[in-house]
Short mmCIF file of C-alpha atoms in Angstrom, two decimals:
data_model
loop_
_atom_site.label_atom_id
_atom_site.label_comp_id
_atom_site.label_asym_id
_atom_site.label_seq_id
_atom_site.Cartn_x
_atom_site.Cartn_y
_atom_site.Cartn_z
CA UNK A 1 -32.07 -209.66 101.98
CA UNK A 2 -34.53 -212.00 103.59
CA UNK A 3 -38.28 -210.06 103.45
CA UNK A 4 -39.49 -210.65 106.79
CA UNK A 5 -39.74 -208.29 109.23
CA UNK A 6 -36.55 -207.62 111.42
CA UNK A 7 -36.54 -206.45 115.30
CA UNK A 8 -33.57 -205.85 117.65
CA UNK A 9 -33.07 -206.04 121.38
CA UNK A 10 -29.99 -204.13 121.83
CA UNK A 11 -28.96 -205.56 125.62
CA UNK A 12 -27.29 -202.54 128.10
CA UNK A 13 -28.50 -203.01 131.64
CA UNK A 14 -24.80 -203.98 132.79
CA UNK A 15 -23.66 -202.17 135.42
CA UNK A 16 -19.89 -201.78 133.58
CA UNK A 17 -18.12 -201.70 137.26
CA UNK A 18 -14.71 -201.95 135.22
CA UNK A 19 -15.38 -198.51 133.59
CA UNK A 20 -14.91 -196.93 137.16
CA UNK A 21 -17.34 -194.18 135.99
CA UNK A 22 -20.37 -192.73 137.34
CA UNK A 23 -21.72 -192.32 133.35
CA UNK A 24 -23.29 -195.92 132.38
CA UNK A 25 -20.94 -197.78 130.33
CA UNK A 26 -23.42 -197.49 126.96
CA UNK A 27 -23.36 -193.85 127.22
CA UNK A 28 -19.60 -193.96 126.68
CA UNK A 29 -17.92 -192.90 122.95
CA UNK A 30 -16.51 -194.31 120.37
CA UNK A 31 -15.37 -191.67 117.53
CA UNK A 32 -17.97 -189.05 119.13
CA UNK A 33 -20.96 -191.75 119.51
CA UNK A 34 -22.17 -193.13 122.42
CA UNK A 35 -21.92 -197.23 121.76
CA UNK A 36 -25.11 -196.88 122.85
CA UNK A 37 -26.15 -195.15 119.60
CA UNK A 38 -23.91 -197.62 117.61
CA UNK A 39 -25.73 -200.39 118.44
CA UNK A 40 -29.35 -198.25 117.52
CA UNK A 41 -27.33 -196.95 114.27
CA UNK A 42 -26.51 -200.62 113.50
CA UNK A 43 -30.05 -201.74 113.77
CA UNK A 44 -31.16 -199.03 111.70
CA UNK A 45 -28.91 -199.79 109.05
CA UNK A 46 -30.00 -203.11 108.66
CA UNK A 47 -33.59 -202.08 108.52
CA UNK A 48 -35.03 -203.43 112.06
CA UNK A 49 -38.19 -201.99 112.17
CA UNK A 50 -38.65 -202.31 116.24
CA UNK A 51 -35.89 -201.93 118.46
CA UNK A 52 -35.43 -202.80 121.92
CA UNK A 53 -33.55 -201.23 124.71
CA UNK A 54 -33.27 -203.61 127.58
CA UNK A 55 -31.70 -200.97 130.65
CA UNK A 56 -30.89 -201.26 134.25
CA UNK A 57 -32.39 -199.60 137.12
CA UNK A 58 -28.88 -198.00 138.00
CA UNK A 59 -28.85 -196.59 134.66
CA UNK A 60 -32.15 -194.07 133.72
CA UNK A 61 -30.10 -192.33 131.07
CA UNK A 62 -29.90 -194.87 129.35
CA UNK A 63 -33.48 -195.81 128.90
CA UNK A 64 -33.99 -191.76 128.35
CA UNK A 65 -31.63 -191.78 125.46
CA UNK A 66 -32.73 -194.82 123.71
CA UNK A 67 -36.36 -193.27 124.21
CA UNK A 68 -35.06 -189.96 122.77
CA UNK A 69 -33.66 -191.90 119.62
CA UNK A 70 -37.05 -194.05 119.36
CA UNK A 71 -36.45 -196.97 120.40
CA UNK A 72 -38.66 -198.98 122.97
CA UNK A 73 -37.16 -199.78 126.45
CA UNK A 74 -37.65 -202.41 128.77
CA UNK A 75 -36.65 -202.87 132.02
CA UNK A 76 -34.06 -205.64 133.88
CA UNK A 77 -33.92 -205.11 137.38
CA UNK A 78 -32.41 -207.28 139.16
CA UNK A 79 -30.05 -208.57 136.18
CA UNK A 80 -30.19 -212.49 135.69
CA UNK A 81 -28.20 -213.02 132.92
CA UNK A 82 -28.46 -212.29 128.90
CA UNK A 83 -31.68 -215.07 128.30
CA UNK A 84 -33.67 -213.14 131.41
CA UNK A 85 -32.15 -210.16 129.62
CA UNK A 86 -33.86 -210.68 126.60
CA UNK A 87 -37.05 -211.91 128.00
CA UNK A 88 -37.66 -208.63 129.06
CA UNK A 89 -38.46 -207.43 125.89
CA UNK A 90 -41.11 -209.74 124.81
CA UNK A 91 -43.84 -207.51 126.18
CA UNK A 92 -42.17 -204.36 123.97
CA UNK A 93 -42.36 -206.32 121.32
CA UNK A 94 -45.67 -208.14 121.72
CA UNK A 95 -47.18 -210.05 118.52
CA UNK A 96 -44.29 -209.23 116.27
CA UNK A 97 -43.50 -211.48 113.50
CA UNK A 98 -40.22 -211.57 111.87
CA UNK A 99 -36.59 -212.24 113.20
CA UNK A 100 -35.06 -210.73 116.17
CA UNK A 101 -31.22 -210.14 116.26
CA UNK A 102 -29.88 -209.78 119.33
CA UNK A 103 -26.92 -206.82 119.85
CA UNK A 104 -24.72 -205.59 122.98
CA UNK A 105 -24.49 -201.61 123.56
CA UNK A 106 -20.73 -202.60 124.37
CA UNK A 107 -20.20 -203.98 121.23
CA UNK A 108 -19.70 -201.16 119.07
CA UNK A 109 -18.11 -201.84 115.63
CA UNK A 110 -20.04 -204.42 114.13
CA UNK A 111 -20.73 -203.73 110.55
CA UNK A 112 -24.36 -203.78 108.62
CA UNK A 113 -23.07 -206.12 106.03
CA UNK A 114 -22.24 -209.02 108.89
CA UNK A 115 -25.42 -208.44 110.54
CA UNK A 116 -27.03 -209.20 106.83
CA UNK A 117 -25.02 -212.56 106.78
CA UNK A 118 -26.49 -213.68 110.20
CA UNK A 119 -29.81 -212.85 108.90
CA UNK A 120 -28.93 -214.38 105.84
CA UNK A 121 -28.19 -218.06 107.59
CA UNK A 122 -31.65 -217.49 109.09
CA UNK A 123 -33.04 -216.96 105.39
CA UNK A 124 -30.61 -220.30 104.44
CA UNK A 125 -32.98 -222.72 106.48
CA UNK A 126 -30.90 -222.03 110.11
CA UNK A 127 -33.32 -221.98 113.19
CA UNK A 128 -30.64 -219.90 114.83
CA UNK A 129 -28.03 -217.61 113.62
CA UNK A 130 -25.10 -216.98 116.11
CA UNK A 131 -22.38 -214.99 115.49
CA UNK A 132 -18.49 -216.01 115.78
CA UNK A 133 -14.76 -214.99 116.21
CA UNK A 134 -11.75 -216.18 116.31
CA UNK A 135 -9.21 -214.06 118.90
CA UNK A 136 -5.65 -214.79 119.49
CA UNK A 137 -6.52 -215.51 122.64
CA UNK A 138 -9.76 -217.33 123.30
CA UNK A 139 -9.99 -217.39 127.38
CA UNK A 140 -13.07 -216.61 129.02
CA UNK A 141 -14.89 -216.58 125.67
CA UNK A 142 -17.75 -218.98 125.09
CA UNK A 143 -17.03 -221.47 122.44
CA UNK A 144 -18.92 -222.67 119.32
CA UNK A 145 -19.23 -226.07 118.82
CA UNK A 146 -19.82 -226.92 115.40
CA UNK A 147 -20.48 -230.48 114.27
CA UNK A 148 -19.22 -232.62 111.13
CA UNK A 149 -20.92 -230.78 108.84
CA UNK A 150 -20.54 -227.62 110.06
CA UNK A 151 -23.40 -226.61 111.58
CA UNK A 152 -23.51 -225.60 114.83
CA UNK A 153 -24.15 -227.88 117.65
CA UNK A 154 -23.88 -225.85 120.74
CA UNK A 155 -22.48 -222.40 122.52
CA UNK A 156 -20.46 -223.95 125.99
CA UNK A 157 -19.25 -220.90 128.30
CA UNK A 158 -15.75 -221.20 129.11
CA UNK A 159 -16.31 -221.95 132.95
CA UNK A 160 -18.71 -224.72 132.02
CA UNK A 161 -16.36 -225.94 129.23
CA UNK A 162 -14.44 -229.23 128.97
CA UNK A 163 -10.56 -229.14 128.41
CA UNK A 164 -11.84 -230.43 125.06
CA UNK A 165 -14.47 -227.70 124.23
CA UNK A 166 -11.81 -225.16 125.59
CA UNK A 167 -9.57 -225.90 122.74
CA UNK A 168 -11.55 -224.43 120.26
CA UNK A 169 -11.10 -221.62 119.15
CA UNK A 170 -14.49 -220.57 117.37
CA UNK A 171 -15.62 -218.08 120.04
CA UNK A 172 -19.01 -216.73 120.44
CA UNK A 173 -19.58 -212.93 120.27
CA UNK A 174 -23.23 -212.74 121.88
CA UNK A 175 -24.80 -211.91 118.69
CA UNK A 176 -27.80 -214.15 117.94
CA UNK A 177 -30.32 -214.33 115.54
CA UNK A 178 -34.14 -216.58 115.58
CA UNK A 179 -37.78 -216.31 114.64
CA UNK A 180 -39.14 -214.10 116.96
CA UNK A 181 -41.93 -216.84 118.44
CA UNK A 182 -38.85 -219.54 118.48
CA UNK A 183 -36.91 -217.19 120.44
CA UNK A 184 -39.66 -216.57 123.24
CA UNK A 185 -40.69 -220.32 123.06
CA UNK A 186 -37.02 -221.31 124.31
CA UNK A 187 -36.21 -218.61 126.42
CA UNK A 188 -39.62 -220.32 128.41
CA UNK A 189 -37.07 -223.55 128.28
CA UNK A 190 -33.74 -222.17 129.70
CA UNK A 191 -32.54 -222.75 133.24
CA UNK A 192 -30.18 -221.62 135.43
CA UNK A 193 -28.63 -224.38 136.24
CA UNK A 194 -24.64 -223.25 135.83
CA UNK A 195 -21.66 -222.38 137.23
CA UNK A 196 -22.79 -218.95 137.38
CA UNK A 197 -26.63 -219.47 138.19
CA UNK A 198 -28.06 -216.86 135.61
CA UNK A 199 -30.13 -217.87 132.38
CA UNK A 200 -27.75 -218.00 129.34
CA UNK A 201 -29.03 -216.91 126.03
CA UNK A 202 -26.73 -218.92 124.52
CA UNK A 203 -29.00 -222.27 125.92
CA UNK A 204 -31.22 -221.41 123.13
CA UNK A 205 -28.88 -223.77 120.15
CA UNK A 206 -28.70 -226.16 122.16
CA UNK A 207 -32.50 -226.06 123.25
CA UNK A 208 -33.18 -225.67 119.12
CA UNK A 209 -30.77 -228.91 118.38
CA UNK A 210 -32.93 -230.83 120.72
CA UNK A 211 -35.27 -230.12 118.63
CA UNK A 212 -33.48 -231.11 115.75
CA UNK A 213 -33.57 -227.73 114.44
CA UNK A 214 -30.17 -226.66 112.42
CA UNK A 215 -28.08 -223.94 113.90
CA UNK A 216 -25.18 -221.94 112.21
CA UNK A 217 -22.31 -219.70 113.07
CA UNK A 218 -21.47 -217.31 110.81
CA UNK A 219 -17.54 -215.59 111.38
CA UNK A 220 -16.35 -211.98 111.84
CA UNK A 221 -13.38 -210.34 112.47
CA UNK A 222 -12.51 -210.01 116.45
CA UNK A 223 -12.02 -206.35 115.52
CA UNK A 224 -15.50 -206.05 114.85
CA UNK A 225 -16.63 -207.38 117.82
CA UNK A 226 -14.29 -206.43 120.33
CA UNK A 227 -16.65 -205.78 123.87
CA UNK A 228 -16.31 -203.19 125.97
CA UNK A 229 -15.70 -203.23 129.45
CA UNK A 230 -13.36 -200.61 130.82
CA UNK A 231 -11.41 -197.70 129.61
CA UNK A 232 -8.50 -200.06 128.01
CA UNK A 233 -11.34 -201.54 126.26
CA UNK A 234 -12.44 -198.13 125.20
CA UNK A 235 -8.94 -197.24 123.55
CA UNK A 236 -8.54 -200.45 122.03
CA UNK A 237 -12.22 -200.04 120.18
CA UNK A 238 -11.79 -196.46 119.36
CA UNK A 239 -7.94 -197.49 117.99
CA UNK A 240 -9.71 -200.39 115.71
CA UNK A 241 -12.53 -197.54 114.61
CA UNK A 242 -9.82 -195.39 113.48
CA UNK A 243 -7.75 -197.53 111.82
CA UNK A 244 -10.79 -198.45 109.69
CA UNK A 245 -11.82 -195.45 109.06
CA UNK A 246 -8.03 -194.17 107.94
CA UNK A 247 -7.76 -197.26 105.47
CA UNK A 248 -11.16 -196.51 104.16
CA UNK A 249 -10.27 -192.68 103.37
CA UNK A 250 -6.85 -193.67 101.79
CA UNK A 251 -8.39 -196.20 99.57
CA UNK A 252 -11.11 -193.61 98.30
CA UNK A 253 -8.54 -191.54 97.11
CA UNK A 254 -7.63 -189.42 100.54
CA UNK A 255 -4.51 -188.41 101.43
CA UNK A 256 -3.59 -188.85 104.82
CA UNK A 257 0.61 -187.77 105.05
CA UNK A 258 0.91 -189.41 108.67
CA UNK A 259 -2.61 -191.71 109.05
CA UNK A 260 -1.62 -192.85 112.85
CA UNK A 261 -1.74 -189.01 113.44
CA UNK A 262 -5.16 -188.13 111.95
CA UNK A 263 -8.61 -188.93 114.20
CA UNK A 264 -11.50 -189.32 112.72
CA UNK A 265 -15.61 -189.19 113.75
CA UNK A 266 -18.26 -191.38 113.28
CA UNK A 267 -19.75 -189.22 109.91
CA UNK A 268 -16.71 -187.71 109.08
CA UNK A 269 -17.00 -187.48 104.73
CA UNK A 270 -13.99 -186.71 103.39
CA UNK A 271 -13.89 -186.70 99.30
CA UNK A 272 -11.65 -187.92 97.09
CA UNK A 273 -8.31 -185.64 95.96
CA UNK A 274 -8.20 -184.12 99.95
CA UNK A 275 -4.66 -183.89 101.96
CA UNK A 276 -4.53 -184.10 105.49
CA UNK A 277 -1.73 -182.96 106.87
CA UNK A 278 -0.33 -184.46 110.57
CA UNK A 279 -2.00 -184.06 113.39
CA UNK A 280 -5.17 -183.52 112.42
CA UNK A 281 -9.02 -184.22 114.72
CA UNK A 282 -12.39 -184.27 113.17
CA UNK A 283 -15.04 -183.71 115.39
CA UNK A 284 -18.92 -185.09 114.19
CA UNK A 285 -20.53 -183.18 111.70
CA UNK A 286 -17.34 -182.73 109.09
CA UNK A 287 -17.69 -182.74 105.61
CA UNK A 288 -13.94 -182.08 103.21
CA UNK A 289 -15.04 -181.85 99.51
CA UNK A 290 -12.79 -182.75 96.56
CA UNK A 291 -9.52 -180.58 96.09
CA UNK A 292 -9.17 -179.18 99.65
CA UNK A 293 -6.26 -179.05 102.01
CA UNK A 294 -6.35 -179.37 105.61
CA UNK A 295 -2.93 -178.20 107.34
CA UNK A 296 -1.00 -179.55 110.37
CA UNK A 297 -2.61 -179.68 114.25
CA UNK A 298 -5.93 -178.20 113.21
CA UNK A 299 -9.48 -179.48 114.47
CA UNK A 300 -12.89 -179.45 112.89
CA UNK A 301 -16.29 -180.15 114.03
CA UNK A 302 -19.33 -179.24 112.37
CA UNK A 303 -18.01 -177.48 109.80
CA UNK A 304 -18.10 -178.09 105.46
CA UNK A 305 -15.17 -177.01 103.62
CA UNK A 306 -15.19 -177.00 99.99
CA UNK A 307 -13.25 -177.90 97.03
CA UNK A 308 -9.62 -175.50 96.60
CA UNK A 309 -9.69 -174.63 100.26
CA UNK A 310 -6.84 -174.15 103.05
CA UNK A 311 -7.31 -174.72 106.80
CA UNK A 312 -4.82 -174.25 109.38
CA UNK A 313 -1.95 -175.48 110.12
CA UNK A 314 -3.24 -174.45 113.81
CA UNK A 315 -7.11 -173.69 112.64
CA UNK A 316 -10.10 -174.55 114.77
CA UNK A 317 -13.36 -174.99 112.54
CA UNK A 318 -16.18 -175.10 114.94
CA UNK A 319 -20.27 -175.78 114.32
CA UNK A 320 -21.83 -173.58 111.49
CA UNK A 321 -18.61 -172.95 109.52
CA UNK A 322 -18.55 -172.78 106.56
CA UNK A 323 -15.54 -172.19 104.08
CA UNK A 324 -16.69 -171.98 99.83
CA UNK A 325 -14.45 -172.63 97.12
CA UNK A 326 -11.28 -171.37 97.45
CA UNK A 327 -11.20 -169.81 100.74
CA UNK A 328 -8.23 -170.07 103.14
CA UNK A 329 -7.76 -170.08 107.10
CA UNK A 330 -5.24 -170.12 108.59
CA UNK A 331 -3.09 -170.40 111.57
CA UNK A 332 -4.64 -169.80 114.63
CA UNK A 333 -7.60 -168.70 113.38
CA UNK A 334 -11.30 -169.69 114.75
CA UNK A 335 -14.29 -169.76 112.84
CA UNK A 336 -17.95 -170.59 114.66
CA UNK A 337 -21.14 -170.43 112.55
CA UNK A 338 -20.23 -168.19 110.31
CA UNK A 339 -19.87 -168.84 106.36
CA UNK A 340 -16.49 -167.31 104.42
CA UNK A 341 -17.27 -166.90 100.68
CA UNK A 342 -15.56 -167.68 97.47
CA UNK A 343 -11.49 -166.85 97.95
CA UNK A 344 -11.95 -165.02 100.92
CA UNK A 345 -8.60 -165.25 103.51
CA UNK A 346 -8.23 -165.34 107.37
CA UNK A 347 -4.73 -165.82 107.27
CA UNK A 348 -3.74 -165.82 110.56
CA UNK A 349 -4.90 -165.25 114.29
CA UNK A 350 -8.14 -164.16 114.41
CA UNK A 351 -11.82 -164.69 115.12
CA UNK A 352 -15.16 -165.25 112.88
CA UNK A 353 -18.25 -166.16 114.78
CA UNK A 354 -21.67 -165.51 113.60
CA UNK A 355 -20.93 -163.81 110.38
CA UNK A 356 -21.15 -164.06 106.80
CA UNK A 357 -17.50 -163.11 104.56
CA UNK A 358 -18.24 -162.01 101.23
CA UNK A 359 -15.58 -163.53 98.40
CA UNK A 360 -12.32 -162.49 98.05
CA UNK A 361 -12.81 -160.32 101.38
CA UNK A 362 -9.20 -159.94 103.35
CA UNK A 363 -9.27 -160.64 107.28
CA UNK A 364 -6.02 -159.48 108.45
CA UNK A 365 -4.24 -160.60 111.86
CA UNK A 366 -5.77 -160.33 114.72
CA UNK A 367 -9.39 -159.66 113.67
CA UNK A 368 -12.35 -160.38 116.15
CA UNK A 369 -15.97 -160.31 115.57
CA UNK A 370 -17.43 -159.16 118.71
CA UNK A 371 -20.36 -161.57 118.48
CA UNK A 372 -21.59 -161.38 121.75
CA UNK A 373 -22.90 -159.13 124.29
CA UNK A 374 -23.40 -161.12 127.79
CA UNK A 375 -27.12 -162.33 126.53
CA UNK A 376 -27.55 -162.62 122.96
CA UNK A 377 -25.42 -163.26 119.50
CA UNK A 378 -25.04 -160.83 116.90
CA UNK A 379 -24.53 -160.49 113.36
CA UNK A 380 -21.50 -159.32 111.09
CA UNK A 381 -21.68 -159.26 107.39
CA UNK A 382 -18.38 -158.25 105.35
CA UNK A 383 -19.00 -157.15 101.68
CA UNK A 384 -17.50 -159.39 98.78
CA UNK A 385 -13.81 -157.38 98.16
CA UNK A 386 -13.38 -156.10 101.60
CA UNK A 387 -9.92 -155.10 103.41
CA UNK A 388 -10.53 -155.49 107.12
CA UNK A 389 -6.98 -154.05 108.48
CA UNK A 390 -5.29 -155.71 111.03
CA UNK A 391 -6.71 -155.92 114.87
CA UNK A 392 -9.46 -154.52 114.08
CA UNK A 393 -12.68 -155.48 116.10
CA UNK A 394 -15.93 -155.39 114.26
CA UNK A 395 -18.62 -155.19 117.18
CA UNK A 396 -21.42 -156.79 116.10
CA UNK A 397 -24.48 -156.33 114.96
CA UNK A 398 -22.71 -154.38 112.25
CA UNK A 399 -21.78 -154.40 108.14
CA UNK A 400 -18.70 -153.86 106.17
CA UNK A 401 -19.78 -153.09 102.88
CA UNK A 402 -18.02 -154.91 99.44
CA UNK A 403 -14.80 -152.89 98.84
CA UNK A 404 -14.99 -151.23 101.89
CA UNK A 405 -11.68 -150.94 104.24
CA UNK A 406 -11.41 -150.68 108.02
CA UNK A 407 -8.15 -148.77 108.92
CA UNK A 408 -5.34 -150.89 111.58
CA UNK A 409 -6.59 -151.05 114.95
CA UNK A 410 -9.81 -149.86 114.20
CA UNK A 411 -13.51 -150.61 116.89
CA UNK A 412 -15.96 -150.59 114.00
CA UNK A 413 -19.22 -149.87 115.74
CA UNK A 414 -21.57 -148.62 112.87
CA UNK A 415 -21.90 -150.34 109.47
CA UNK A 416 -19.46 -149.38 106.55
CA UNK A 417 -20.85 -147.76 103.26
CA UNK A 418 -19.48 -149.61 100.08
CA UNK A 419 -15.69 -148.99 99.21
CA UNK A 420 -15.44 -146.77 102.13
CA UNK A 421 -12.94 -146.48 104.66
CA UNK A 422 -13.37 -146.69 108.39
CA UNK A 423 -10.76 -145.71 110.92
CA UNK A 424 -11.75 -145.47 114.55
CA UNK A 425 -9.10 -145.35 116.89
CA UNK A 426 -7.37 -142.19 119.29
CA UNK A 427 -5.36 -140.10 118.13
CA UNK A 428 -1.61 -140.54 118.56
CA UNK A 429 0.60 -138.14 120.91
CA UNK A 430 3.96 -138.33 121.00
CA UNK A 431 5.23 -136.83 124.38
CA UNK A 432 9.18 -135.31 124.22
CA UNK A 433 11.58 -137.50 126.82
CA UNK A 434 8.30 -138.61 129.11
CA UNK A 435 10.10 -142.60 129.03
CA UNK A 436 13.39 -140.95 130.37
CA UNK A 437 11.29 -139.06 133.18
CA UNK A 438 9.67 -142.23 134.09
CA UNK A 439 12.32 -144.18 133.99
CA UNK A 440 14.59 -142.41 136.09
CA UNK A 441 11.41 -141.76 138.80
CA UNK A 442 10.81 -145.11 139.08
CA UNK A 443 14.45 -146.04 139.56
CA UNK A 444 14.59 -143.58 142.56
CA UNK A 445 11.51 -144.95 144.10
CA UNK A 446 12.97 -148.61 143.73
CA UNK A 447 15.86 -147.59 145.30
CA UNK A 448 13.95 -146.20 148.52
CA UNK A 449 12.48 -149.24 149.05
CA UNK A 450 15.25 -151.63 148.96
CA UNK A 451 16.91 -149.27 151.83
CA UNK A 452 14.05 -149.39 153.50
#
């Protein structure tokens, strides 16, 4: 790694008419992330000490949520093309000395380590540092033109291109790398004189081989840098995210029965020695340690499950949950911000918000917390050892003490004394030939009506 000082100018003032959407395009997800906070996560990871947000004046959220994730913003209104782009940012970024990489907030999926290799060309003697692709089908794409010793000579957009320059197949992703006062110097340079009048950022190798400055493309994968620009474009990036991520959890030892099933997030850590069974959605914020099963159609999202656990089939982990070693939900059950201990079981089709389950406590069926009152959230604890009875309702704030027991179709309103049992329901009645009575009452009065 090269020890100057890195900078990025992440571009997103586009107005992304393709997207049909009232939400500007950079705001849009990939995996639960906005690309927008890709392309900030992607400078970060390659250690860019400034970055640069260059937004449009159709899009203020944009500039509000770079701002919120500390980046600096700058302003392109009205849009002249990627070179005026990028000159927008030179007052952001003032007397800053290092390298400047230049990224797309539609360009989600690049990876750190092929950001390092176009900072490394720069480190290798290059002036500038562009990065390339090869698609199956080149098109519209802007072509690299490398020269007979395979540097690069020049970036030709496809509607300026020869028939010549169009066969080749070296296509530029956008990406571009220079000296920080090179960069500005040229940008000073570039023209708008094209087929599309706007100033090209890519002008600037050709500008720096005038020069007789060297220039070098350095290749990815056209799965890494597959643009965005409308909602097929979306589903083809977010397909190539999880296809990556699905490879990368069944070569670190995860199980994945039916991968094309399973949908991961952006953080999603899943350890080694975990099956996940079909059907299966992690939301952000998941962590699966070592030894855990997660069952058929369930979906978590902020939630940590640890080593010897069970979830679902049919579970819904949400934010706060928490499941320790050994414990088991299961199906149809729901669990918000609430932490089950060591062995404890929710077996099947009940509720757990806002609590804390001692270990080897027993929900049975159809168990609710009643966490919440119209205004505020409340408490339950349940005791390490307890047998909470089927349909019972534990309204909240309230305790169940360890080896306590709450009787079938209990309302638990007070808090339960240790190895105690609580039963709070009415009394049955059992009233002698009353179904007969109504039965053949209601019959008569049916009959009325139909003769009207």
């Amino acid at each position: 790694m090269s020890s100057r000082p890195r900078a990025a100018i992440i571009l997103a003032a586009g107005h992304g008419k393709r997207m049909k959407s009232e939400m500007a395009k950079p705001l849009h997800a990939i995996a639960g992330r906005s690309m927008l906070d890709w392309s900030l996560a992607l400078a970060d990871a390659v250690k860019a000490e400034r970055k640069v947000v260059v937004w449009g004046a159709h899009a203020p959220a944009v500039k509000a949520q770079a701002e919120a994730a500390g980046a600096e913003t700058a302003l392109q209104d009205p849009p002249q093309g990627t070179g005026h782009a990028v000159q927008q940012a030179q007052d952001a970024l003032g007397s800053f000395d290092g390298d400047v990489i230049v990224l797309y907030a539609d360009t989600p999926l690049i990876q750190p380590e092929t950001v390092e290799r176009v900072f490394d060309a720069l480190g290798d003697g290059a002036a500038v540092s562009v990065l390339g692709f090869e698609p199956d089908a080149p098109g519209g794409y802007g072509r690299l033109i490398e020269n007979a010793s395979g540097g690069l000579e020049a970036i030709v957009e496809a509607k300026d291109a020869s028939e010549e320059e169009l066969k080749v197949h070296l296509c530029n992703s956008g990406v571009l790398a220079m000296p920080a006062a090179l960069m500005f110097e040229l940008l000073g340079e570039v023209t708008n004189e094209n087929a599309s009048g706007e100033y090209y950022l890519t002008d600037l190798v050709g500008l720096a081989r005038g020069r007789g400055l060297p220039a070098k493309a350095v290749k990815a994968d056209a799965d890494e840098v597959l643009g965005v620009n409308s909602r097929v474009d979306l589903a083809d990036a977010e397909a190539a995210f999880q296809a990556r991520a699905r490879h990368s959890a069944m070569v670190e030892g995860v199980t994945l029965i039916a991968p094309e099933t399973v949908f991961f997030s952006h953080d999603t850590v899943i350890e080694n020695d975990v099956v996940i069974e079909p059907h299966v959605v992690f939301g952000p914020g998941v962590r699966v340690k070592s030894g855990a099963r997660i069952r058929a159609y369930s979906h978590l999202e902020g939630a940590e499950v640890h080593g010897g656990c069970e979830v679902g089939p049919y579970a819904r982990l949400r934010p706060g949950a928490e499941l320790k070693t050994g414990a088991k939900v299961g199906n149809f059950v729901e669990v918000k911000k609430a932490v089950l201990g060591e062995g404890a079981k929710a077996n099947h089709l009940s509720y757990i918000g806002d609590a804390t389950v001692g270990a080897k406590a027993n929900i049975g069926a159809g168990t609710i917390t009643c966490n919440y009152d119209g205004f505020l959230k409340h408490q339950t604890v349940i005791g390490a050892g307890a047998f909470i009875g089927s349909n019972s309702s534990l309204v909240a704030p309230v305790s169940i003490g360890e080896g306590a027991m709450t009787g079938s179709g209990s309302v638990i309103t007070d808090s339960v004394p240790d190895d105690a049992l609580a039963v709070s329901r009415a009394k049955q009645m059992n009233k002698e030939g009353w179904a007969a009575r109504f039965r053949r009452a209601m019959s008569a009065k049916k009959d009325k009506i139909k003769k009207g």
